[in-house]
Short mmCIF file of C-alpha atoms in Angstrom, two decimals:
data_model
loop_
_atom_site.label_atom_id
_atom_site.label_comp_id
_atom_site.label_asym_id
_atom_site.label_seq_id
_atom_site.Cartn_x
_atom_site.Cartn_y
_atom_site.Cartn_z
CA UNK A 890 -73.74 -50.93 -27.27
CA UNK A 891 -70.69 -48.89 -28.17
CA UNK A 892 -70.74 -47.64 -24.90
CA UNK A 893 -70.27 -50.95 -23.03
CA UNK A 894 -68.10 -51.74 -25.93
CA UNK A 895 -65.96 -48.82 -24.50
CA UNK A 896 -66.30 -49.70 -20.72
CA UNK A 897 -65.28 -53.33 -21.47
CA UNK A 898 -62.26 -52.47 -23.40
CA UNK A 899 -61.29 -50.25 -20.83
CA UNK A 900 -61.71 -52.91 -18.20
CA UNK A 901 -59.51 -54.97 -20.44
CA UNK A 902 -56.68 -52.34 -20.80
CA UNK A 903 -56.79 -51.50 -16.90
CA UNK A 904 -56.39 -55.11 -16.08
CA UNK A 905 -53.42 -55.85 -18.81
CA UNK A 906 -51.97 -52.89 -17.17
CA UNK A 907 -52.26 -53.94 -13.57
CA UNK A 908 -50.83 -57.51 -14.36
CA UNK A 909 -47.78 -56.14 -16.35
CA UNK A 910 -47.07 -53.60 -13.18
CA UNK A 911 -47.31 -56.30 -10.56
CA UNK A 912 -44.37 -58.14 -9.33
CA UNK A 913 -44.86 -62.17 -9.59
CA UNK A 914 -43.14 -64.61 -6.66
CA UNK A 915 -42.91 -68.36 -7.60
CA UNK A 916 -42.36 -70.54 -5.07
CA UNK A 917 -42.25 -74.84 -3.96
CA UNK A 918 -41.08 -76.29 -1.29
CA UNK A 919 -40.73 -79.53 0.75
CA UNK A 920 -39.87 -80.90 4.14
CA UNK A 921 -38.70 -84.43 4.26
CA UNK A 922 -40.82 -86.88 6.32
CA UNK A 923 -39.50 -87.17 9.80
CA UNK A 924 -36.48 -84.84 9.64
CA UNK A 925 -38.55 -81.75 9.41
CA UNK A 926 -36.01 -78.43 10.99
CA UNK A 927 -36.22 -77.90 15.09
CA UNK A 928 -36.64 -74.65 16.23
CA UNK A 929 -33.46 -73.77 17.90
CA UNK A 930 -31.26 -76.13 16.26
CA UNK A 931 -27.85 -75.49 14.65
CA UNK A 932 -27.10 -74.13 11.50
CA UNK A 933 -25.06 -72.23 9.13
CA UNK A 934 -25.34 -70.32 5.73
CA UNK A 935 -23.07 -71.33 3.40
CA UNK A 936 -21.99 -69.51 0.25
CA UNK A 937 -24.25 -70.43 -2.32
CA UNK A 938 -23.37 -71.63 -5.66
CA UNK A 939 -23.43 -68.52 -8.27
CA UNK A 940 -25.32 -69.95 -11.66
CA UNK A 941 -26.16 -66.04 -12.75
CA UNK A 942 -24.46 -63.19 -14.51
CA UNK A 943 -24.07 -61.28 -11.74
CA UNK A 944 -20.19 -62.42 -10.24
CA UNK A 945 -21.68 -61.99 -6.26
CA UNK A 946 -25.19 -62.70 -6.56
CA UNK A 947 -24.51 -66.05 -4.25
CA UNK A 948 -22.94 -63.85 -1.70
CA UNK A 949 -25.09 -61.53 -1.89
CA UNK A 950 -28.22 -64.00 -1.53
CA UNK A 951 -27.19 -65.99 0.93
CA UNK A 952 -25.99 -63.12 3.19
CA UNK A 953 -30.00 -61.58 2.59
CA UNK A 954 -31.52 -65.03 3.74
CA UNK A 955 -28.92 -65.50 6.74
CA UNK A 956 -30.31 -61.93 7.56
CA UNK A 957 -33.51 -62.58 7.54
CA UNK A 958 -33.22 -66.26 9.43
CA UNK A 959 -31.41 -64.15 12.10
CA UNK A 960 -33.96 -61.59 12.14
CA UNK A 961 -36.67 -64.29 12.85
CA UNK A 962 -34.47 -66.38 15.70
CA UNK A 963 -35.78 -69.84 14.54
CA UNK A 964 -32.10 -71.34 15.21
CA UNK A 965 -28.43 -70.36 16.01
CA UNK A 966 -26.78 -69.43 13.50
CA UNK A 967 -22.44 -69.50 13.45
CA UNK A 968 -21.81 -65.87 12.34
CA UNK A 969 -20.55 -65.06 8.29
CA UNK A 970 -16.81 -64.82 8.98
CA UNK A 971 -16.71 -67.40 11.16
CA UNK A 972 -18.00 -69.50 8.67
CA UNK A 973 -15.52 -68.80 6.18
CA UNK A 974 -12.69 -69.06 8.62
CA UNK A 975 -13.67 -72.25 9.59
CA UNK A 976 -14.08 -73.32 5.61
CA UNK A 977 -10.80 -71.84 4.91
CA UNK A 978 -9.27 -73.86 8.34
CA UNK A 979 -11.31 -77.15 7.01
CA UNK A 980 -9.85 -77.14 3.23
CA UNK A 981 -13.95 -76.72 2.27
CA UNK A 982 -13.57 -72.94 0.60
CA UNK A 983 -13.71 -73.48 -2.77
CA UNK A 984 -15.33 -76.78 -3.52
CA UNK A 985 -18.83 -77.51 -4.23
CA UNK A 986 -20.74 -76.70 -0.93
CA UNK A 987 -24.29 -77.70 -2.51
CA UNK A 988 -23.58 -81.28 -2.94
CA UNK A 989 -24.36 -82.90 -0.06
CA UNK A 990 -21.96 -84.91 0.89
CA UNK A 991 -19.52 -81.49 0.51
CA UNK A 992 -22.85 -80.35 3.18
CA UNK A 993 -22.30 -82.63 5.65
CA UNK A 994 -18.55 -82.39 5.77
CA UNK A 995 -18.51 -78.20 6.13
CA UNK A 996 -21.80 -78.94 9.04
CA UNK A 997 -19.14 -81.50 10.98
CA UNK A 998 -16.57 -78.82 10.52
CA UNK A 999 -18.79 -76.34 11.81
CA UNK A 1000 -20.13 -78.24 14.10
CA UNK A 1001 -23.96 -77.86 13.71
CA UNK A 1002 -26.85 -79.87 13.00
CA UNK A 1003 -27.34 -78.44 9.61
CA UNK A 1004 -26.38 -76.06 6.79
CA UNK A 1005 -28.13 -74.28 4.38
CA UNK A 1006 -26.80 -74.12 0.93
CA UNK A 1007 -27.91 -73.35 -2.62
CA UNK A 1008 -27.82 -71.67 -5.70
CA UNK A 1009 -28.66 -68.63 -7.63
CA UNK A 1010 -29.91 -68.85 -10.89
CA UNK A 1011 -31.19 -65.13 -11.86
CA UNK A 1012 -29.61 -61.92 -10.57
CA UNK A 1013 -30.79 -59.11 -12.62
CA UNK A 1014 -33.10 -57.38 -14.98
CA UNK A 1015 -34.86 -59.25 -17.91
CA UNK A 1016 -35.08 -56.75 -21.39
CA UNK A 1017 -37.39 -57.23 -23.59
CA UNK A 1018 -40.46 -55.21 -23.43
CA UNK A 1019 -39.76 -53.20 -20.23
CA UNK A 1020 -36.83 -54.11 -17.99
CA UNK A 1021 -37.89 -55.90 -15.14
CA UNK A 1022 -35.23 -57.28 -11.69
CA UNK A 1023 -35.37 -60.86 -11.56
CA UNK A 1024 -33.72 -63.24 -8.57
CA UNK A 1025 -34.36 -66.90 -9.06
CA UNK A 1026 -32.51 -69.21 -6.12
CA UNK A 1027 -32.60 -73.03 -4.70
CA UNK A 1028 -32.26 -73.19 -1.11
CA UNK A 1029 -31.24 -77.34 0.98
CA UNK A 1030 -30.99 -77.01 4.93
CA UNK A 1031 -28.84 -80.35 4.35
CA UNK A 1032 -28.42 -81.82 7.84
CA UNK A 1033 -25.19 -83.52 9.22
CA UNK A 1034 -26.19 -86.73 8.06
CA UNK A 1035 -26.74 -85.74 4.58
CA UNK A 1036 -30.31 -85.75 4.98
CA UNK A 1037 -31.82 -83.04 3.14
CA UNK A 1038 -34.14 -82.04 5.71
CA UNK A 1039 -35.83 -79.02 3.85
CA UNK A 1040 -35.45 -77.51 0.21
CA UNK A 1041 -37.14 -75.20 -2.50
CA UNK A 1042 -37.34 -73.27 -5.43
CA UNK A 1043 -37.57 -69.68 -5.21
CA UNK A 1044 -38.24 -66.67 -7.74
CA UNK A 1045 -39.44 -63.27 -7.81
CA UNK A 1046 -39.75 -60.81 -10.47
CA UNK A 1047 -40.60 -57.46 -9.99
CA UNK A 1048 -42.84 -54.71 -11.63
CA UNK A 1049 -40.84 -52.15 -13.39
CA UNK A 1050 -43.58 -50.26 -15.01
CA UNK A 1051 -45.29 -50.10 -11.55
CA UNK A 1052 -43.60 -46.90 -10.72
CA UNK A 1053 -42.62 -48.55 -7.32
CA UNK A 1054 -39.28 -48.65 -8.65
CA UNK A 1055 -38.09 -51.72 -7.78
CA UNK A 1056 -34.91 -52.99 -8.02
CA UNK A 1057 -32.46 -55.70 -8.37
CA UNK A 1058 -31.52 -55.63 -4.45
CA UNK A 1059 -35.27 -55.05 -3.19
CA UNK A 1060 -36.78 -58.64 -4.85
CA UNK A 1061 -33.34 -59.81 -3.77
CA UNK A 1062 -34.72 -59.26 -0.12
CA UNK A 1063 -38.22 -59.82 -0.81
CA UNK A 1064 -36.60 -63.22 -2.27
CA UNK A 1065 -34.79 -64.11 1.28
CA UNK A 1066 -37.72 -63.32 3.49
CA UNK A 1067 -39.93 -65.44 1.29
CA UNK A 1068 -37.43 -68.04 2.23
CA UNK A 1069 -37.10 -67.59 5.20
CA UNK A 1070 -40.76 -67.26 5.94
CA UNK A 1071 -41.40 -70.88 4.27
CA UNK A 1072 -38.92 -72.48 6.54
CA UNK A 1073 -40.25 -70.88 9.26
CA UNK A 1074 -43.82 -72.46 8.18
CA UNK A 1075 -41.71 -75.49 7.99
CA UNK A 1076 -40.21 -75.72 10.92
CA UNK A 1077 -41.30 -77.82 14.25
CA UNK A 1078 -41.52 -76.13 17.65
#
């Protein structure tokens, strides 16, 4: 008896342990009905909306999903800088770019079918019993008619006791291709 005592506490500890060293990924997203994203259509990354401590976590996020969008050729893309010089050109740097009527003027002034905006909400490492990198992000592909034509809700957190080491930057990316994977699922041929 004490000895399966023993082997289920054990069992218990190495289970406890396994679930604090794991990363977790939270994800939900939707596709509106009848506008669902084209393969091969037009878009652009906006700067997203930074909601965290961290004072270029939206830069930094939405550069990572553009990335990994790119990396995956589901649409054309206008490139970063041209982006912002076309913002700049437009009077559209500096105001709200998630709303979406602020979306649909910057995706006539761009000139594409959509953009893809959002926000980040966690950029960092949470204290408390062991210090673990969080990212937390909303992500609209808000079309040129204002028609939000794809959106979600996106967070990872990663395991710092794992011994994996990750960091900040790496559930950053594993954040963007998560994204970018979903609106891949998402999108029609």
């Amino acid at each position: 008896m004490a000895l399966l005592r023993s082997a289920i506490a054990a069992a218990l500890m190495v289970w406890a342990l396994t679930a604090c060293a794991s990363g977790t990924s939270s994800l939900k997203d939707f596709v509106a009905d009848g506008a669902a994203p084209k393969r091969g259509m037009a878009i652009a990354v906006l700067p997203f909306e930074n909601l965290s401590a961290h004072p270029h976590a939206g830069q930094i996020v939405a550069q990572l999903i553009a990335t990994e969008l790119y990396n995956r050729r589901l649409f054309t893309q206008v490139e970063e800088s041209e982006v912002r010089r076309r913002l700049v050109e437009k009077r559209l740097d500096g105001k709200e770019l998630g709303r979406e009527t602020v979306a649909r003027e910057a995706a006539d002034a761009l000139a594409v079918d959509a953009v893809l905006v959002g926000s980040v909400q966690d950029f960092g490492y949470r204290y408390g019993l062991r210090p673990d990198p969080a990212v937390a992000a909303t992500v609209r592909l808000v079309g040129r008619d204002g028609t939000v034509r794809w959106g979600g809700s996106f967070g990872e957190v990663g395991g710092a006791m794992s011994g994996a080491g990750d960091t900040v930057t790496a559930i950053a990316q594993k954040l963007a291709a998560t994204v970018a994977d979903r609106l891949a699922a998402r999108t029609a041929p």
